[in-house]
PDB file of N, CA and C in Angstrom:
ATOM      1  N   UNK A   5      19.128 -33.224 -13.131  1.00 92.00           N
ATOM      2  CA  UNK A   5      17.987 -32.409 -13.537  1.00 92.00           C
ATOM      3  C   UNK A   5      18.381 -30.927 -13.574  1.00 92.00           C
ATOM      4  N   UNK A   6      18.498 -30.410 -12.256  1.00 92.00           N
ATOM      5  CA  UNK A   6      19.592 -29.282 -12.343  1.00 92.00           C
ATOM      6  C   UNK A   6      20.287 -28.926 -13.304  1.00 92.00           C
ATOM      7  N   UNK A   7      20.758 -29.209 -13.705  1.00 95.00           N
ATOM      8  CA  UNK A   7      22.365 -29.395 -14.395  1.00 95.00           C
ATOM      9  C   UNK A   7      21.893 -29.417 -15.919  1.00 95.00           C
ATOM     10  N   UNK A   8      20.911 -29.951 -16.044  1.00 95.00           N
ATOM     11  CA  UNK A   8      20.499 -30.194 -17.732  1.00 95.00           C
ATOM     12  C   UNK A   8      19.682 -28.514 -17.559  1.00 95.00           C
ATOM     13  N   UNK A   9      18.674 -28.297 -17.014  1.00 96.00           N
ATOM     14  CA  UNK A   9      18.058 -27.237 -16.869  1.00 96.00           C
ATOM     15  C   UNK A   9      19.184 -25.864 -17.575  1.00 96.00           C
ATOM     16  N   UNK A  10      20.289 -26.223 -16.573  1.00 97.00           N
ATOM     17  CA  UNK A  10      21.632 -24.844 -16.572  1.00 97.00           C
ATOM     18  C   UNK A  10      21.780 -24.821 -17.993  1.00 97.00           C
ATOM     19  N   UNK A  11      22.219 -25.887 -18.378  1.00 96.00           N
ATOM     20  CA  UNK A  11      22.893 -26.317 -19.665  1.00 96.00           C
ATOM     21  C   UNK A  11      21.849 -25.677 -21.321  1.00 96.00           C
ATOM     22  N   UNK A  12      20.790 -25.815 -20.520  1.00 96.00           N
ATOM     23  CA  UNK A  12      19.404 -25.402 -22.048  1.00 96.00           C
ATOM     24  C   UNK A  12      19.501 -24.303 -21.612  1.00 96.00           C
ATOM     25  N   UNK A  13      19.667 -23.186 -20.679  1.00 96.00           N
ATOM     26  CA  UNK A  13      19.565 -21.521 -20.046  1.00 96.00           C
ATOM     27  C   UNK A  13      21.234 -21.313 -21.059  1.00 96.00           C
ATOM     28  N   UNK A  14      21.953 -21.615 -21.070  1.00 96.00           N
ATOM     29  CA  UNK A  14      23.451 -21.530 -21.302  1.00 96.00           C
ATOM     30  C   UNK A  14      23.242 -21.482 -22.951  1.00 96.00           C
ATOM     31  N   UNK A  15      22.414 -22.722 -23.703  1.00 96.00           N
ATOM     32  CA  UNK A  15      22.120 -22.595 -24.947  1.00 96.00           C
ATOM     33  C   UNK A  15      21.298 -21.484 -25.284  1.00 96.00           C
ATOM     34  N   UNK A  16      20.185 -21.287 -24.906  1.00 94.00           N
ATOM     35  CA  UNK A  16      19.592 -20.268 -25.059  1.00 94.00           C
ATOM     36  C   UNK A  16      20.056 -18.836 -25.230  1.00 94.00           C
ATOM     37  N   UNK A  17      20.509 -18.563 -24.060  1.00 93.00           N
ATOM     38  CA  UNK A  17      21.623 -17.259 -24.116  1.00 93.00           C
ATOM     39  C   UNK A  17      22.622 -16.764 -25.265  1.00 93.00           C
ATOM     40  N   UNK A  18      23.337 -18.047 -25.891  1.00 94.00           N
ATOM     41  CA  UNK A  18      24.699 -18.326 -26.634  1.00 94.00           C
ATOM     42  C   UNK A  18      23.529 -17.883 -27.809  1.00 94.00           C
ATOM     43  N   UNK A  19      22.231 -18.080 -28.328  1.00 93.00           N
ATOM     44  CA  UNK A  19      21.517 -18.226 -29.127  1.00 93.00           C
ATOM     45  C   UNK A  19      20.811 -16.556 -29.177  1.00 93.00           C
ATOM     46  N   UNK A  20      20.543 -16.284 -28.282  1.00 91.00           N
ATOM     47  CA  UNK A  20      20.387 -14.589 -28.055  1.00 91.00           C
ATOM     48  C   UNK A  20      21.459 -14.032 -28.200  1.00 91.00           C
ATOM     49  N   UNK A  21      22.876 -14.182 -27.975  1.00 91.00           N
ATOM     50  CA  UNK A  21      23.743 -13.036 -28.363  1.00 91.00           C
ATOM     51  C   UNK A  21      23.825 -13.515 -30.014  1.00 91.00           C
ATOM     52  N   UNK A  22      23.692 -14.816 -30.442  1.00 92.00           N
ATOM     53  CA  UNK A  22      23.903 -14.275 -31.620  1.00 92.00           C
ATOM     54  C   UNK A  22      22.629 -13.575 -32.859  1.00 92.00           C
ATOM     55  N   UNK A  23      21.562 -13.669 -32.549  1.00 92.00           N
ATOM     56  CA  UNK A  23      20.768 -12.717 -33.143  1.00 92.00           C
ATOM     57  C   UNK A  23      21.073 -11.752 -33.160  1.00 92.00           C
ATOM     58  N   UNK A  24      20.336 -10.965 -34.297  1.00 93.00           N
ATOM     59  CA  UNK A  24      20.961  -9.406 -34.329  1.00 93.00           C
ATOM     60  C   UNK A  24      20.013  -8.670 -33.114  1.00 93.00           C
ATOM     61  N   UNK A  25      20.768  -7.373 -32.754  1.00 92.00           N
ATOM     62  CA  UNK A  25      20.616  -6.715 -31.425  1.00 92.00           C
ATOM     63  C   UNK A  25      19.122  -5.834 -31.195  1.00 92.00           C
ATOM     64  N   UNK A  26      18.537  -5.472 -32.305  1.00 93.00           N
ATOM     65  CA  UNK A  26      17.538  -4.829 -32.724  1.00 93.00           C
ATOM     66  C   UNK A  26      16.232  -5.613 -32.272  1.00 93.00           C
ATOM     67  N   UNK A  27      16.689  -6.751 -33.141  1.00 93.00           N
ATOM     68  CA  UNK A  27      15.454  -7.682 -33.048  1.00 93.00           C
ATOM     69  C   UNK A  27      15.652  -8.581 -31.368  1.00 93.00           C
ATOM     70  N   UNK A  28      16.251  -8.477 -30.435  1.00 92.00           N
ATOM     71  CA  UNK A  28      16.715  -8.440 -29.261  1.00 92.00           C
ATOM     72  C   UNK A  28      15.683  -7.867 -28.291  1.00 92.00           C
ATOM     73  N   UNK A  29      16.213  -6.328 -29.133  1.00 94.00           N
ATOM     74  CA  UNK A  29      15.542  -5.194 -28.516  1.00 94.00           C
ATOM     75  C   UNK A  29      14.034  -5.200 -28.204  1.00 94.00           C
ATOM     76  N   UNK A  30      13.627  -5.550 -29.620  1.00 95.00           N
ATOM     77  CA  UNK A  30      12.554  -5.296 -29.836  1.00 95.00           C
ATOM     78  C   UNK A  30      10.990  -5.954 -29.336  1.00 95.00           C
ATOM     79  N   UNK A  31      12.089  -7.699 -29.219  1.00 94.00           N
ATOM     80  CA  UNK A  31      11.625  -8.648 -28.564  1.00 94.00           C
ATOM     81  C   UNK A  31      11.416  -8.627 -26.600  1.00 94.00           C
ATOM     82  N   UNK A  32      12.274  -7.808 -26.179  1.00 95.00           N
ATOM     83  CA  UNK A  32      12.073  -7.795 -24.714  1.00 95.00           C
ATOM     84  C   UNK A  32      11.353  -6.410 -24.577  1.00 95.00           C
ATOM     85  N   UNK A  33      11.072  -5.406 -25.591  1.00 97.00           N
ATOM     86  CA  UNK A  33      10.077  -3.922 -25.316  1.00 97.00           C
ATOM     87  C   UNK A  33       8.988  -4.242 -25.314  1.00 97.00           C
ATOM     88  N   UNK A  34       8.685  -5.585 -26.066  1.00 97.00           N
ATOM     89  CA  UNK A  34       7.670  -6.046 -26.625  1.00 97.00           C
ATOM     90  C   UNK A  34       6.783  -7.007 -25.273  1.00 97.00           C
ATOM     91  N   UNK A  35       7.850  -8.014 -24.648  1.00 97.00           N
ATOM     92  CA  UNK A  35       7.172  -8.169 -23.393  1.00 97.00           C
ATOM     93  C   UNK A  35       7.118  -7.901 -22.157  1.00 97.00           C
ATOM     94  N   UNK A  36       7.763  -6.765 -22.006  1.00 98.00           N
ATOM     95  CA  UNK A  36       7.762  -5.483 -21.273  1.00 98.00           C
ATOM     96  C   UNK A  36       6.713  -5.151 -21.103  1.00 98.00           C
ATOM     97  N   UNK A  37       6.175  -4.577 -22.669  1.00 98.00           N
ATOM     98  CA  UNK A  37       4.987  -4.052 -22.980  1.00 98.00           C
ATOM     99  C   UNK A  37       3.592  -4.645 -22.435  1.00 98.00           C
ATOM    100  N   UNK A  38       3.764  -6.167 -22.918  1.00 98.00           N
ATOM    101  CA  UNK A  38       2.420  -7.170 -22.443  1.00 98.00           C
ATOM    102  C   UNK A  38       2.159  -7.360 -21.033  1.00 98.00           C
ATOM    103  N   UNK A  39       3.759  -7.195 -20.074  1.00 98.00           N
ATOM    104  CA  UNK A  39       4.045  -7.498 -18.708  1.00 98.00           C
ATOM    105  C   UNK A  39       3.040  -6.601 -18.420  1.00 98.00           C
ATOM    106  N   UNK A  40       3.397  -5.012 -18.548  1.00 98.00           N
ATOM    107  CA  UNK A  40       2.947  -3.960 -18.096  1.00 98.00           C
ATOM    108  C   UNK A  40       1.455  -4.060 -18.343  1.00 98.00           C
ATOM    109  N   UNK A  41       0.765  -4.557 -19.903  1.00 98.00           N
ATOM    110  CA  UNK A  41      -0.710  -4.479 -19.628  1.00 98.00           C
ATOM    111  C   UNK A  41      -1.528  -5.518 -19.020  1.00 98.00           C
ATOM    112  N   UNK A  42      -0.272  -6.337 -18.843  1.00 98.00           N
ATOM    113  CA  UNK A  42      -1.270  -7.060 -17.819  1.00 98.00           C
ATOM    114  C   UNK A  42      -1.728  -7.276 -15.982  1.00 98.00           C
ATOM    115  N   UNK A  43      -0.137  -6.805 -16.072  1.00 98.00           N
ATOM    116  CA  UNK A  43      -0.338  -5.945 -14.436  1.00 98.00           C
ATOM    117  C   UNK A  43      -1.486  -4.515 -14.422  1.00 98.00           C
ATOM    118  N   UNK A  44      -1.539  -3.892 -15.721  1.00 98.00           N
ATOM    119  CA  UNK A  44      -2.922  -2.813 -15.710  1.00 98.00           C
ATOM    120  C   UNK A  44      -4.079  -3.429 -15.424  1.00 98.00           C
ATOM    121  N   UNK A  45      -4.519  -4.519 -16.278  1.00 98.00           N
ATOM    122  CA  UNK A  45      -5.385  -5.309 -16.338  1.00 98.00           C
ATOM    123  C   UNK A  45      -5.891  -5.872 -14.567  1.00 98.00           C
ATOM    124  N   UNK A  46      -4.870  -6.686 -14.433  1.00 98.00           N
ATOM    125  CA  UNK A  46      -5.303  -7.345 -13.232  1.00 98.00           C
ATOM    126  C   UNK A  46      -5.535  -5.999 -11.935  1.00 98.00           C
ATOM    127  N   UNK A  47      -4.638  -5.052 -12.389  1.00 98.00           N
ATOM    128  CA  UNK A  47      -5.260  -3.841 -10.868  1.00 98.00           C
ATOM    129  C   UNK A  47      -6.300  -3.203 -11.474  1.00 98.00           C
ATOM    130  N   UNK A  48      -7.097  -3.129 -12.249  1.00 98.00           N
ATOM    131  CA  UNK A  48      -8.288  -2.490 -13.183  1.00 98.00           C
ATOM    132  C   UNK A  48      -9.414  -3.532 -12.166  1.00 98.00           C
ATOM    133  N   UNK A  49      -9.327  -4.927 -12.290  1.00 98.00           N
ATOM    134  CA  UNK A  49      -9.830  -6.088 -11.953  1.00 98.00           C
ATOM    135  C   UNK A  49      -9.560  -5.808 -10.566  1.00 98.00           C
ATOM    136  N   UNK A  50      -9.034  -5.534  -9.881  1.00 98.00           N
ATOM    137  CA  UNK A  50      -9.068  -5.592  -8.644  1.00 98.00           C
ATOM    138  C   UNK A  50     -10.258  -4.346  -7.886  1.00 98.00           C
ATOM    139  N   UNK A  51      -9.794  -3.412  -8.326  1.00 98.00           N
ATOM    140  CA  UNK A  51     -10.694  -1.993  -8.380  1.00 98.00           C
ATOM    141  C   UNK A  51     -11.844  -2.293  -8.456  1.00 98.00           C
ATOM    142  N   UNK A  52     -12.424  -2.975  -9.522  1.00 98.00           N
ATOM    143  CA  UNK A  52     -13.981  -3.116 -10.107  1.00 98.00           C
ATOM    144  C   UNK A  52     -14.117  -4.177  -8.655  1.00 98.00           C
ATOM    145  N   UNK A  53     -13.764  -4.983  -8.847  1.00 98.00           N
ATOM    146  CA  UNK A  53     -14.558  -6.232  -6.985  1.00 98.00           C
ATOM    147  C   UNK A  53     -14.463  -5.134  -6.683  1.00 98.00           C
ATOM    148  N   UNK A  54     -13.396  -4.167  -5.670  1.00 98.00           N
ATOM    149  CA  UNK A  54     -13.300  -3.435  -4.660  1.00 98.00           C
ATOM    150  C   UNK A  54     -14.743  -2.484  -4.555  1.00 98.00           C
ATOM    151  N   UNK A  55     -15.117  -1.876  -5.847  1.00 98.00           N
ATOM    152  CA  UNK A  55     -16.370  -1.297  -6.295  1.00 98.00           C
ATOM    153  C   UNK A  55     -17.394  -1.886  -6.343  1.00 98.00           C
ATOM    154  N   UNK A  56     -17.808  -2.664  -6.838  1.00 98.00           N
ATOM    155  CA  UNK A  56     -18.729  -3.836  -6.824  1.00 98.00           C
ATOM    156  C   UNK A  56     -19.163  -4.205  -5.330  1.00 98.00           C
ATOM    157  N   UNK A  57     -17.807  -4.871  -4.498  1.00 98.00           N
ATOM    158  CA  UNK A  57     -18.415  -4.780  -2.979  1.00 98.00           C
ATOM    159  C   UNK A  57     -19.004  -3.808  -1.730  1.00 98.00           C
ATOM    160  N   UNK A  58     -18.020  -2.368  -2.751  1.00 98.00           N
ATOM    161  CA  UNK A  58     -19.033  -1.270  -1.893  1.00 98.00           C
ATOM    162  C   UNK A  58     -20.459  -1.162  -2.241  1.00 98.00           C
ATOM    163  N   UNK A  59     -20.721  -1.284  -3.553  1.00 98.00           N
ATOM    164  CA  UNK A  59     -22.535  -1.249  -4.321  1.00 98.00           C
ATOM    165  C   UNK A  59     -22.873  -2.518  -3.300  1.00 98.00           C
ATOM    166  N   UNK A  60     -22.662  -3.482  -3.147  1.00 98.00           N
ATOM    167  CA  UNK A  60     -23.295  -4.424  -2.564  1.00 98.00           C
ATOM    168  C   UNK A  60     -23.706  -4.067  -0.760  1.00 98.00           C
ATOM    169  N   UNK A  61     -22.139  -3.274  -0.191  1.00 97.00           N
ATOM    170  CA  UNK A  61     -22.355  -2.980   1.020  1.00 97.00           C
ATOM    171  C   UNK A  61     -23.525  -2.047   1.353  1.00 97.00           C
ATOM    172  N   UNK A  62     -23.424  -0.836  -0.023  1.00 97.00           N
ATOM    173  CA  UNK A  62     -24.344   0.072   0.282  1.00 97.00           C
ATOM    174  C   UNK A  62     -25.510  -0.261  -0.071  1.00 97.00           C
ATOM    175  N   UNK A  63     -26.105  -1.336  -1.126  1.00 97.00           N
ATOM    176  CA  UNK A  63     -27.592  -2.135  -1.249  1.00 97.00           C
ATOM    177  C   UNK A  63     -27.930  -2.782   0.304  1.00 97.00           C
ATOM    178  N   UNK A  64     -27.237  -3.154   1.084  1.00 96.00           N
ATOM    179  CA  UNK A  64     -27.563  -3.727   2.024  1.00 96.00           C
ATOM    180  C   UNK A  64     -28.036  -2.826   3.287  1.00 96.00           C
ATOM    181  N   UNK A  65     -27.173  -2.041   3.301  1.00 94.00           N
ATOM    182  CA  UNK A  65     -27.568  -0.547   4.245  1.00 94.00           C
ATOM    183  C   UNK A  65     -28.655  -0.256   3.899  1.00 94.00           C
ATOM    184  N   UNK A  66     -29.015  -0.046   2.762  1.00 94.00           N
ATOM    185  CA  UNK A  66     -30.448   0.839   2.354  1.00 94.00           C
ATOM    186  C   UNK A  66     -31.474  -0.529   2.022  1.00 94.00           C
ATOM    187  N   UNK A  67     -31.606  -1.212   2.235  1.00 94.00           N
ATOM    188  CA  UNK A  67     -32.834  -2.658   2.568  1.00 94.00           C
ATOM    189  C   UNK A  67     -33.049  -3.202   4.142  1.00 94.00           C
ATOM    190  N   UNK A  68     -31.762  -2.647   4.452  1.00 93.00           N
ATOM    191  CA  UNK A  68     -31.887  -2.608   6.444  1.00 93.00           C
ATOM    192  C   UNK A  68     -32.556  -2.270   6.960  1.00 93.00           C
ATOM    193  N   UNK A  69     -33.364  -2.297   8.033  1.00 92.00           N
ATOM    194  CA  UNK A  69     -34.560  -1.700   8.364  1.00 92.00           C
ATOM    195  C   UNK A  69     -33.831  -0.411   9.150  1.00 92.00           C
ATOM    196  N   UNK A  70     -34.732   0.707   9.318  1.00 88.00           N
ATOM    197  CA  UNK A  70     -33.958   1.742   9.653  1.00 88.00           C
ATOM    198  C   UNK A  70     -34.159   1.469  11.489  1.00 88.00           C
ATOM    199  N   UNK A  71     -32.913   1.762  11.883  1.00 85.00           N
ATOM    200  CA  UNK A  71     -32.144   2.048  13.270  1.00 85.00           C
ATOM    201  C   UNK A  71     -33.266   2.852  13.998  1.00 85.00           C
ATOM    202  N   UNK A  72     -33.840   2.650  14.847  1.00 86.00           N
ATOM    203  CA  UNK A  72     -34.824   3.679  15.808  1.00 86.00           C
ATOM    204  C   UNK A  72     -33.913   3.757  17.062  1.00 86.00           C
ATOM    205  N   UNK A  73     -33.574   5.118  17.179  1.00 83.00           N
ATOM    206  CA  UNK A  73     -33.041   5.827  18.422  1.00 83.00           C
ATOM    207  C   UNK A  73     -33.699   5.172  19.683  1.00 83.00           C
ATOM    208  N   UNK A  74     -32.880   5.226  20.171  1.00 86.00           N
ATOM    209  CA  UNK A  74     -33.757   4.641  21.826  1.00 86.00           C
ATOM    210  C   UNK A  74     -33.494   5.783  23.147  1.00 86.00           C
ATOM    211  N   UNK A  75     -33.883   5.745  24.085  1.00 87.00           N
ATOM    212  CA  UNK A  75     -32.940   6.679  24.618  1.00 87.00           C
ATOM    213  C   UNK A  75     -33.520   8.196  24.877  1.00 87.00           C
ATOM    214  N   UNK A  76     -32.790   8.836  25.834  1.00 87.00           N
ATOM    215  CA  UNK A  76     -33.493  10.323  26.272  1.00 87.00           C
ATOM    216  C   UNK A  76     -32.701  10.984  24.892  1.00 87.00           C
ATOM    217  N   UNK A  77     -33.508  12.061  24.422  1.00 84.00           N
ATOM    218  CA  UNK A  77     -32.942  12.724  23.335  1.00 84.00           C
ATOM    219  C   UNK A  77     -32.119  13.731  23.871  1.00 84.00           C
ATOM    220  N   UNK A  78     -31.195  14.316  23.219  1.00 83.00           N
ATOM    221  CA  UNK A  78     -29.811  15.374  23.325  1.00 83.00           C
ATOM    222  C   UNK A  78     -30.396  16.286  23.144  1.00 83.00           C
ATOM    223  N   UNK A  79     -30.078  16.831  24.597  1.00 86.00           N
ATOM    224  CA  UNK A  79     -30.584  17.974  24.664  1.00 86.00           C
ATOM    225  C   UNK A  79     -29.391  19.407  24.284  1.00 86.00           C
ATOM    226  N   UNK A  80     -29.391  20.133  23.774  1.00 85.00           N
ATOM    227  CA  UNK A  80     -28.239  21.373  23.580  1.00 85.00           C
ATOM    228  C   UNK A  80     -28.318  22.125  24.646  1.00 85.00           C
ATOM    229  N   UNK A  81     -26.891  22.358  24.873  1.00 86.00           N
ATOM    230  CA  UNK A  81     -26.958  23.332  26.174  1.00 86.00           C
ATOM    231  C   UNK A  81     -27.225  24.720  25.831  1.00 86.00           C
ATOM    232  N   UNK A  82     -28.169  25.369  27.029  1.00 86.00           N
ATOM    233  CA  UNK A  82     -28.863  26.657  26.414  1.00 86.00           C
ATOM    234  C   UNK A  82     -27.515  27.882  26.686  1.00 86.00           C
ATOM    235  N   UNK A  83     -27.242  29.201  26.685  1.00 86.00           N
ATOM    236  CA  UNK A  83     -26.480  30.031  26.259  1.00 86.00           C
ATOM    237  C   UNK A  83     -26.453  30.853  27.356  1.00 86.00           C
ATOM    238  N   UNK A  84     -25.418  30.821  28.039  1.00 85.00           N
ATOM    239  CA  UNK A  84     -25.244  31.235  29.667  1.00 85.00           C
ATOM    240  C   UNK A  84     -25.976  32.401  29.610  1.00 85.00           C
ATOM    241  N   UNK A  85     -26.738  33.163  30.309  1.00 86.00           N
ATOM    242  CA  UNK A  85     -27.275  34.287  30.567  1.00 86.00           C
ATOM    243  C   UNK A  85     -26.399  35.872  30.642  1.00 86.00           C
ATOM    244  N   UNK A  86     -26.686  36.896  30.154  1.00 86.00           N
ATOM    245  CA  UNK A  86     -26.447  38.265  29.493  1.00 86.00           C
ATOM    246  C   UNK A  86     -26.104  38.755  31.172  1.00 86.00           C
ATOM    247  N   UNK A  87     -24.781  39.025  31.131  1.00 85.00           N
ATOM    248  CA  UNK A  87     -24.370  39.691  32.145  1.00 85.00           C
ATOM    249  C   UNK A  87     -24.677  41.608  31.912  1.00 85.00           C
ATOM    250  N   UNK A  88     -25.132  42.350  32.718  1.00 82.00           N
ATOM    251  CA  UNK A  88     -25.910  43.520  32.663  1.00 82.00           C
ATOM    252  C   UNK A  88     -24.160  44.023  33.200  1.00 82.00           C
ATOM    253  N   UNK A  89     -23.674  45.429  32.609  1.00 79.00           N
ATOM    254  CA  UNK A  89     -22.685  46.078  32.562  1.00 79.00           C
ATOM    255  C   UNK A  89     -23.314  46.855  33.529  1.00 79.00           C
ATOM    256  N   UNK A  90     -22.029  46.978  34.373  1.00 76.00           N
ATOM    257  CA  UNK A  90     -22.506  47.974  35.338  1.00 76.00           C
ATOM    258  C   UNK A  90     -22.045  49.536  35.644  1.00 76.00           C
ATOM    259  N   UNK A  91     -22.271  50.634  35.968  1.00 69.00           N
ATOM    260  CA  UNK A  91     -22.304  51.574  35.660  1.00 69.00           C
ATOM    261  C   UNK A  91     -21.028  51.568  36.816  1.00 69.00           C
ATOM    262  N   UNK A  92     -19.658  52.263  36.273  1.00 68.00           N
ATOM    263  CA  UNK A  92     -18.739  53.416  37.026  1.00 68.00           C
ATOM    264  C   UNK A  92     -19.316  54.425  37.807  1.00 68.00           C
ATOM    265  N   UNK A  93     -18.504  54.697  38.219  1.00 67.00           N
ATOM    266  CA  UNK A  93     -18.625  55.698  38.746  1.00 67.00           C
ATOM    267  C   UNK A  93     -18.145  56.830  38.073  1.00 67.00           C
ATOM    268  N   UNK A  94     -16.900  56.916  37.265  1.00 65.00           N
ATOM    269  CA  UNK A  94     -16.225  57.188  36.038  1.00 65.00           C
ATOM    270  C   UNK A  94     -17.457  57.940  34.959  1.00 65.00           C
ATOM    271  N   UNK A  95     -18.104  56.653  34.818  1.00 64.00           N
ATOM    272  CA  UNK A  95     -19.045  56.998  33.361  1.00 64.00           C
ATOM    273  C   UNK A  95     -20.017  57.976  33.898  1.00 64.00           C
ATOM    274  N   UNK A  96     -20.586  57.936  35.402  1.00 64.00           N
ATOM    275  CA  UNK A  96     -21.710  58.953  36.259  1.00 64.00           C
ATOM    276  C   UNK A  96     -21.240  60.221  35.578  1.00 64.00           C
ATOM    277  N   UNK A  97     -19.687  60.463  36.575  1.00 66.00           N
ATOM    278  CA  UNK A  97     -19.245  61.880  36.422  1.00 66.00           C
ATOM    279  C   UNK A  97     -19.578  62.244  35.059  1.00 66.00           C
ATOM    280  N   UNK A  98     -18.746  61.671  33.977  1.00 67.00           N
ATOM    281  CA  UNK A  98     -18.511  62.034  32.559  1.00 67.00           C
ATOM    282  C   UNK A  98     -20.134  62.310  32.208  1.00 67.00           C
ATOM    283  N   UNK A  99     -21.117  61.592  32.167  1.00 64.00           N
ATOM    284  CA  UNK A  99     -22.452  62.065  32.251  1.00 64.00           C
ATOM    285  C   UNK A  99     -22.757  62.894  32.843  1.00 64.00           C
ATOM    286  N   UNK A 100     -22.783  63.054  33.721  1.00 64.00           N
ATOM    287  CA  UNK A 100     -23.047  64.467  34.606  1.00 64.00           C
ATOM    288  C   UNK A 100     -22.588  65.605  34.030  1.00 64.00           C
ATOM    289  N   UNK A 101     -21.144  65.623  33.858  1.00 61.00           N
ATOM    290  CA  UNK A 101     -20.607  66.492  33.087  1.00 61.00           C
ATOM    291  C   UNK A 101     -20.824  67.064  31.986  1.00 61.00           C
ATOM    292  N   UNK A 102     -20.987  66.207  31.408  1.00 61.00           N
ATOM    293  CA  UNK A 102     -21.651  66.784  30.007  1.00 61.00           C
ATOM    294  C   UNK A 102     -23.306  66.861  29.471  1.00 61.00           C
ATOM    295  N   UNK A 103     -24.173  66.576  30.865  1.00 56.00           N
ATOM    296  CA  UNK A 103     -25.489  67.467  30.620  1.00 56.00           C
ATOM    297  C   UNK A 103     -25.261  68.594  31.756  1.00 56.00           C
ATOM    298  N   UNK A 104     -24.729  68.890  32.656  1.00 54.00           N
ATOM    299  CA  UNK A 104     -24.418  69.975  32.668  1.00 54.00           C
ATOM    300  C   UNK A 104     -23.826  71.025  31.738  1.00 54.00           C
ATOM    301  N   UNK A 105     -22.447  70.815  31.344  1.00 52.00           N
ATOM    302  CA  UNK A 105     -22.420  71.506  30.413  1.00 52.00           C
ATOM    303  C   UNK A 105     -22.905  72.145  28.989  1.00 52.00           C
ATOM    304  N   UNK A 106     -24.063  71.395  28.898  1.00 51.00           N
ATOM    305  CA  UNK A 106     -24.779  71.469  27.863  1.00 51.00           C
ATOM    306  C   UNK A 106     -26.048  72.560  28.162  1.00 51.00           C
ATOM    307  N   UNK A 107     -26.296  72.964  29.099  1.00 51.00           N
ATOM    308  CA  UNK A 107     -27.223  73.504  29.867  1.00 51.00           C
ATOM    309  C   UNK A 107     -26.571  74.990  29.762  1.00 51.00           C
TER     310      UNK A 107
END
């Protein structure tokens, strides 16, 4: 079985080199060509399910009944309290100084 198989691959071949080289050519660009649109085809087809099952996932989300929170609500933490700057002794003088001198 083998062996006959080899033997028709062996004819075949002997039968391709002798055609002319063009028409060779032209014949393997050609199902190259079909290879390629049909590997487009089938990942085009794959995409659309892939799409199709998100529309379906997201029809199902939005017919779900909506989720009610349970639970103590989140509270935000409030904003540490305004530390009051405290006066130098530095800043006294320099004040002092200069309503005195202004006098």
């Amino acid at each position: 079985m083998l062996t006959s198989i080899e033997n028709r691959l062996e004819q075949l071949f002997e039968a391709i080199e002798l055609m002319p080289a063009d028409k060779v050519e032209r014949a393997e660009r050609l199902k190259d060509k079909e290879r390629r649109q049909r590997l487009r085809e089938e990942k085009m087809d794959a995409q659309r399910l892939i799409q199709e099952e998100r529309i379906q996932r997201a029809l199902e989300r939005a017919r779900a009944p909506v989720k009610k929170k349970t639970g103590k609500p989140v509270m935000f933490r409030s904003a540490p309290p305004q530390k009051k700057k405290k006066r130098t002794q530095d800043n006294k003088n320099k004040e002092e100084g200069t309503s005195l001198g202004s006098i």
